[in-house]
Amino acid sequence: AQSVTQPDIHITVSEGASLELRCNYSYGATPYLFWYVQSPGQGLQLLLKYFSGDTLVQGIKGFEAEFKRSQSSFNLRKPSVHWSDAAEYFCAVGDTGGFKTIFGAGTRLFVKA
Amino acid sequence: EAQVTQNPRYLITVTGKKLTVTCSQNMNHEYMSWYRQDPGLGLRQIYYSMNVEVTDKGDVPEGYKVSRKEKRNFPLILESPSPNQTSLYFCASSLRQGAYEQYFGPGTRLTVT
């Protein structure tokens, strides 16, 4: 069965520091992979996605993620965090039939001034 | 404006009293889905629909019903709500299933006493 693990429940980084949020998935084939962000009291917004091709994908708001098949990982990165990036981040896996989406438990990001 | 709307945004009800949460999208999307969000569990898929009159169970369908009679609407029905259905509910839509971005509604916070 598909599963998604986000090992860090919460992370605190200083403004201007780099960020990496971890995501590991379990799936038999190459899945569709997504990162979504949820600001407080809001719905989710797509940051980026991967389904084939270049394993380094660029997203909105300066985020990028790298798909590593050998490690079953799809980690999210940002070189310099802004206070407005404080939010909850969800990694998600879609099966290749595209019918179901499995979300990780989320990582809450706190940004220190 | 392209959007997914949900109503009501907040609802407090009592055990056993049937309720419906409406979801509507104005993007002519084929795929729609319902999720519930609980602390520490991320989002879990309840039901999804690939198109009009085509629906299927997600990972946590027990206690819920859906229907898709029109492309734009995908209501979630709780025939006999119980306290364990207290949660934050999100409706989402995408152009079709697969590697497509899901657009999320603002959420419905449901409390069942």
Short mmCIF file of N, CA, C and O in Angstrom, two decimals, chain A residues 23-104:
data_model
loop_
_atom_site.label_atom_id
_atom_site.label_comp_id
_atom_site.label_asym_id
_atom_site.label_seq_id
_atom_site.Cartn_x
_atom_site.Cartn_y
_atom_site.Cartn_z
N CYS A 23 10.62 14.06 3.05
CA CYS A 23 9.45 13.27 2.67
C CYS A 23 9.94 11.94 2.11
O CYS A 23 10.76 11.92 1.17
N ASN A 24 9.45 10.85 2.64
CA ASN A 24 9.72 9.53 2.10
C ASN A 24 8.40 8.86 1.76
O ASN A 24 7.41 9.02 2.47
N TYR A 25 8.39 8.12 0.68
CA TYR A 25 7.16 7.50 0.24
C TYR A 25 7.39 6.02 0.01
O TYR A 25 8.52 5.55 -0.16
N SER A 26 6.29 5.31 0.00
CA SER A 26 6.32 3.89 -0.32
C SER A 26 5.32 3.66 -1.44
O SER A 26 4.12 3.94 -1.29
N TYR A 27 5.84 3.17 -2.56
CA TYR A 27 4.98 2.91 -3.72
C TYR A 27 5.73 2.02 -4.67
O TYR A 27 6.93 2.13 -4.82
N GLY A 28 5.02 1.12 -5.34
CA GLY A 28 5.68 0.13 -6.19
C GLY A 28 6.27 0.68 -7.46
O GLY A 28 7.26 0.19 -7.95
N ALA A 29 5.68 1.71 -7.99
CA ALA A 29 6.17 2.29 -9.24
C ALA A 29 6.54 3.74 -8.97
O ALA A 29 6.55 4.17 -7.82
N THR A 30 6.87 4.47 -9.99
CA THR A 30 7.13 5.90 -9.81
C THR A 30 5.80 6.60 -9.64
O THR A 30 4.96 6.60 -10.54
N PRO A 31 5.60 7.21 -8.49
CA PRO A 31 4.31 7.85 -8.25
C PRO A 31 4.30 9.30 -8.74
O PRO A 31 5.32 9.83 -9.16
N TYR A 32 3.16 9.88 -8.67
CA TYR A 32 3.07 11.33 -8.78
C TYR A 32 3.37 11.89 -7.39
O TYR A 32 2.82 11.41 -6.41
N LEU A 33 4.18 12.91 -7.31
CA LEU A 33 4.60 13.47 -6.02
C LEU A 33 4.28 14.95 -5.97
O LEU A 33 4.48 15.67 -6.97
N PHE A 34 3.81 15.39 -4.83
CA PHE A 34 3.37 16.76 -4.67
C PHE A 34 3.85 17.30 -3.32
O PHE A 34 3.98 16.56 -2.35
N TRP A 35 4.05 18.61 -3.28
CA TRP A 35 4.18 19.34 -2.03
C TRP A 35 3.12 20.44 -2.02
O TRP A 35 3.01 21.21 -2.98
N TYR A 36 2.36 20.48 -0.91
CA TYR A 36 1.36 21.52 -0.71
C TYR A 36 1.71 22.29 0.56
O TYR A 36 2.31 21.75 1.49
N VAL A 37 1.26 23.55 0.59
CA VAL A 37 1.45 24.37 1.77
C VAL A 37 0.09 24.83 2.27
O VAL A 37 -0.82 25.12 1.48
N GLN A 38 -0.06 24.84 3.59
CA GLN A 38 -1.29 25.29 4.21
C GLN A 38 -0.97 26.39 5.21
O GLN A 38 -0.36 26.15 6.24
N SER A 39 -1.37 27.61 4.88
CA SER A 39 -1.22 28.72 5.81
C SER A 39 -2.34 28.64 6.85
O SER A 39 -3.39 28.06 6.58
N PRO A 40 -2.14 29.21 8.02
CA PRO A 40 -3.13 29.10 9.09
C PRO A 40 -4.53 29.50 8.64
O PRO A 40 -4.73 30.57 8.06
N GLY A 41 -5.49 28.62 8.89
CA GLY A 41 -6.89 28.91 8.56
C GLY A 41 -7.21 28.85 7.09
O GLY A 41 -8.31 29.25 6.68
N GLN A 42 -6.31 28.35 6.29
CA GLN A 42 -6.51 28.32 4.84
C GLN A 42 -6.58 26.89 4.31
O GLN A 42 -6.25 25.93 5.02
N GLY A 43 -7.00 26.80 3.06
CA GLY A 43 -6.91 25.53 2.36
C GLY A 43 -5.48 25.27 1.92
O GLY A 43 -4.56 26.00 2.30
N LEU A 44 -5.27 24.25 1.13
CA LEU A 44 -3.94 23.89 0.68
C LEU A 44 -3.66 24.49 -0.69
O LEU A 44 -4.56 24.58 -1.54
N GLN A 45 -2.40 24.82 -0.91
CA GLN A 45 -1.97 25.37 -2.19
C GLN A 45 -0.79 24.55 -2.68
O GLN A 45 0.14 24.25 -1.93
N LEU A 46 -0.79 24.22 -3.96
CA LEU A 46 0.29 23.44 -4.54
C LEU A 46 1.56 24.28 -4.63
O LEU A 46 1.56 25.38 -5.16
N LEU A 47 2.68 23.72 -4.14
CA LEU A 47 3.99 24.35 -4.30
C LEU A 47 4.69 23.83 -5.56
O LEU A 47 5.26 24.59 -6.32
N LEU A 48 4.67 22.52 -5.73
CA LEU A 48 5.32 21.90 -6.88
C LEU A 48 4.88 20.45 -6.99
O LEU A 48 4.28 19.90 -6.07
N LYS A 49 5.23 19.85 -8.14
CA LYS A 49 4.87 18.44 -8.37
C LYS A 49 5.91 17.80 -9.25
O LYS A 49 6.63 18.46 -10.00
N TYR A 50 5.98 16.47 -9.16
CA TYR A 50 6.84 15.69 -10.03
C TYR A 50 6.08 14.48 -10.53
O TYR A 50 5.40 13.79 -9.75
N PHE A 51 6.21 14.20 -11.83
CA PHE A 51 5.67 12.93 -12.31
C PHE A 51 6.60 12.25 -13.32
O PHE A 51 6.48 11.07 -13.57
N SER A 52 7.53 13.00 -13.90
CA SER A 52 8.51 12.37 -14.78
C SER A 52 9.54 13.44 -15.16
O SER A 52 9.36 14.62 -14.86
N GLY A 53 10.60 13.00 -15.82
CA GLY A 53 11.57 13.94 -16.34
C GLY A 53 12.62 14.35 -15.32
O GLY A 53 13.01 13.56 -14.46
N ASP A 54 13.04 15.60 -15.40
CA ASP A 54 14.08 16.14 -14.53
C ASP A 54 13.70 15.91 -13.06
O ASP A 54 12.60 16.28 -12.64
N THR A 55 14.64 15.34 -12.32
CA THR A 55 14.31 14.98 -10.93
C THR A 55 14.36 16.17 -9.98
O THR A 55 13.95 16.05 -8.83
N LEU A 56 14.88 17.29 -10.43
CA LEU A 56 14.86 18.52 -9.63
C LEU A 56 13.76 19.41 -10.19
O LEU A 56 13.83 19.83 -11.34
N VAL A 57 12.77 19.69 -9.38
CA VAL A 57 11.64 20.49 -9.87
C VAL A 57 11.56 21.80 -9.11
O VAL A 57 11.82 21.85 -7.91
N GLN A 58 11.21 22.82 -9.84
CA GLN A 58 11.08 24.15 -9.26
C GLN A 58 9.60 24.44 -9.02
O GLN A 58 8.74 24.03 -9.80
N GLY A 59 9.34 25.15 -7.95
CA GLY A 59 7.97 25.50 -7.66
C GLY A 59 7.79 26.98 -7.42
O GLY A 59 8.66 27.78 -7.74
N ILE A 60 6.67 27.29 -6.83
CA ILE A 60 6.38 28.68 -6.54
C ILE A 60 7.08 29.11 -5.25
O ILE A 60 7.55 28.27 -4.48
N LYS A 61 7.16 30.40 -5.03
CA LYS A 61 7.70 30.98 -3.80
C LYS A 61 9.15 30.59 -3.54
O LYS A 61 9.60 30.60 -2.39
N GLY A 62 9.90 30.24 -4.57
CA GLY A 62 11.31 29.93 -4.41
C GLY A 62 11.62 28.53 -3.91
O GLY A 62 12.76 28.22 -3.57
N PHE A 63 10.63 27.66 -3.85
CA PHE A 63 10.84 26.29 -3.40
C PHE A 63 11.27 25.38 -4.54
O PHE A 63 10.92 25.60 -5.71
N GLU A 64 12.02 24.34 -4.19
CA GLU A 64 12.38 23.29 -5.12
C GLU A 64 12.35 21.96 -4.38
O GLU A 64 12.37 21.92 -3.15
N ALA A 65 12.28 20.89 -5.15
CA ALA A 65 12.29 19.56 -4.54
C ALA A 65 13.02 18.62 -5.47
O ALA A 65 13.02 18.79 -6.70
N GLU A 66 13.64 17.60 -4.88
CA GLU A 66 14.40 16.64 -5.66
C GLU A 66 13.87 15.24 -5.43
O GLU A 66 13.74 14.79 -4.29
N PHE A 67 13.55 14.57 -6.51
CA PHE A 67 13.07 13.19 -6.47
C PHE A 67 14.29 12.28 -6.51
O PHE A 67 15.11 12.35 -7.43
N LYS A 68 14.41 11.42 -5.51
CA LYS A 68 15.50 10.45 -5.48
C LYS A 68 14.88 9.06 -5.38
O LYS A 68 14.45 8.62 -4.31
N ARG A 69 14.87 8.39 -6.51
CA ARG A 69 14.23 7.08 -6.57
C ARG A 69 14.90 6.09 -5.63
O ARG A 69 14.22 5.32 -4.94
N SER A 70 16.23 6.11 -5.57
CA SER A 70 16.96 5.12 -4.77
C SER A 70 16.66 5.27 -3.27
O SER A 70 16.76 4.31 -2.51
N GLN A 71 16.29 6.47 -2.87
CA GLN A 71 15.98 6.71 -1.46
C GLN A 71 14.48 6.86 -1.22
O GLN A 71 14.07 7.11 -0.08
N SER A 72 13.70 6.73 -2.25
CA SER A 72 12.24 6.92 -2.14
C SER A 72 11.94 8.23 -1.41
O SER A 72 11.12 8.27 -0.48
N SER A 73 12.62 9.27 -1.85
CA SER A 73 12.45 10.54 -1.14
C SER A 73 12.10 11.66 -2.12
O SER A 73 12.37 11.58 -3.33
N PHE A 74 11.49 12.66 -1.58
CA PHE A 74 11.10 13.85 -2.37
C PHE A 74 11.16 15.03 -1.41
O PHE A 74 10.16 15.56 -0.97
N ASN A 75 12.38 15.45 -1.09
CA ASN A 75 12.59 16.50 -0.09
C ASN A 75 12.41 17.89 -0.67
O ASN A 75 12.83 18.17 -1.79
N LEU A 76 11.83 18.74 0.13
CA LEU A 76 11.56 20.13 -0.27
C LEU A 76 12.64 21.04 0.29
O LEU A 76 13.03 20.90 1.45
N ARG A 77 13.09 21.98 -0.54
CA ARG A 77 14.17 22.87 -0.09
C ARG A 77 13.86 24.31 -0.46
O ARG A 77 13.13 24.60 -1.42
N LYS A 78 14.47 25.19 0.32
CA LYS A 78 14.43 26.61 -0.01
C LYS A 78 15.73 27.21 0.51
O LYS A 78 16.09 26.98 1.67
N PRO A 79 16.44 27.98 -0.30
CA PRO A 79 17.75 28.47 0.13
C PRO A 79 17.69 29.53 1.22
O PRO A 79 18.61 29.63 2.04
N SER A 80 16.63 30.32 1.27
CA SER A 80 16.56 31.39 2.25
C SER A 80 15.10 31.59 2.65
O SER A 80 14.28 32.02 1.85
N VAL A 81 14.82 31.28 3.90
CA VAL A 81 13.43 31.29 4.37
C VAL A 81 13.01 32.70 4.79
O VAL A 81 13.78 33.46 5.39
N HIS A 82 11.78 33.01 4.46
CA HIS A 82 11.18 34.30 4.84
C HIS A 82 10.15 34.05 5.92
O HIS A 82 9.56 32.96 5.99
N TRP A 83 9.85 35.06 6.73
CA TRP A 83 8.88 34.88 7.81
C TRP A 83 7.52 34.42 7.28
O TRP A 83 6.79 33.67 7.93
N SER A 84 7.20 34.83 6.06
CA SER A 84 5.90 34.46 5.48
C SER A 84 5.83 32.99 5.10
O SER A 84 4.75 32.50 4.72
N ASP A 85 6.94 32.28 5.16
CA ASP A 85 6.93 30.84 4.86
C ASP A 85 6.44 30.00 6.02
O ASP A 85 6.23 28.79 5.87
N ALA A 86 6.24 30.60 7.18
CA ALA A 86 5.72 29.86 8.32
C ALA A 86 4.34 29.31 7.98
O ALA A 86 3.41 30.07 7.66
N ALA A 87 4.20 28.00 8.03
CA ALA A 87 2.98 27.33 7.58
C ALA A 87 3.16 25.84 7.84
O ALA A 87 4.16 25.40 8.40
N GLU A 88 2.16 25.08 7.41
CA GLU A 88 2.30 23.62 7.47
C GLU A 88 2.48 23.11 6.06
O GLU A 88 1.79 23.55 5.13
N TYR A 89 3.39 22.16 5.90
CA TYR A 89 3.75 21.65 4.59
C TYR A 89 3.42 20.16 4.51
O TYR A 89 3.75 19.39 5.42
N PHE A 90 2.76 19.81 3.43
CA PHE A 90 2.34 18.43 3.23
C PHE A 90 2.94 17.86 1.96
O PHE A 90 2.84 18.46 0.89
N CYS A 91 3.53 16.69 2.11
CA CYS A 91 3.96 15.90 0.96
C CYS A 91 2.83 14.94 0.61
O CYS A 91 2.14 14.44 1.50
N ALA A 92 2.63 14.69 -0.67
CA ALA A 92 1.54 13.81 -1.08
C ALA A 92 1.98 12.94 -2.24
O ALA A 92 2.81 13.34 -3.07
N VAL A 93 1.39 11.76 -2.28
CA VAL A 93 1.68 10.79 -3.33
C VAL A 93 0.38 10.43 -4.03
O VAL A 93 -0.62 10.13 -3.38
N GLY A 94 0.41 10.46 -5.35
CA GLY A 94 -0.74 10.02 -6.12
C GLY A 94 -0.40 8.74 -6.85
O GLY A 94 0.70 8.61 -7.38
N ASP A 95 -1.35 7.79 -6.86
CA ASP A 95 -1.05 6.58 -7.61
C ASP A 95 -1.08 6.88 -9.10
O ASP A 95 -1.66 7.87 -9.54
N THR A 96 -0.46 6.03 -9.88
CA THR A 96 -0.32 6.34 -11.31
C THR A 96 -1.64 6.23 -12.05
O THR A 96 -1.76 6.68 -13.18
N GLY A 97 -2.65 5.61 -11.41
CA GLY A 97 -3.98 5.70 -11.98
C GLY A 97 -4.56 7.07 -11.73
O GLY A 97 -5.48 7.51 -12.41
N GLY A 98 -4.01 7.71 -10.73
CA GLY A 98 -4.38 9.08 -10.44
C GLY A 98 -5.66 9.24 -9.68
O GLY A 98 -6.18 10.34 -9.53
N PHE A 99 -6.19 8.12 -9.16
CA PHE A 99 -7.47 8.23 -8.49
C PHE A 99 -7.34 8.62 -7.03
O PHE A 99 -8.17 9.34 -6.50
N LYS A 100 -6.31 8.12 -6.38
CA LYS A 100 -6.17 8.36 -4.94
C LYS A 100 -4.93 9.19 -4.67
O LYS A 100 -3.93 9.10 -5.38
N THR A 101 -5.03 9.99 -3.62
CA THR A 101 -3.89 10.76 -3.16
C THR A 101 -3.70 10.49 -1.68
O THR A 101 -4.65 10.57 -0.91
N ILE A 102 -2.47 10.19 -1.31
CA ILE A 102 -2.12 9.95 0.09
C ILE A 102 -1.25 11.10 0.56
O ILE A 102 -0.24 11.41 -0.07
N PHE A 103 -1.66 11.71 1.68
CA PHE A 103 -0.91 12.81 2.25
C PHE A 103 -0.10 12.35 3.45
O PHE A 103 -0.53 11.46 4.21
N GLY A 104 1.06 12.97 3.63
CA GLY A 104 1.80 12.79 4.87
C GLY A 104 1.12 13.55 5.99
O GLY A 104 0.16 14.30 5.78
#
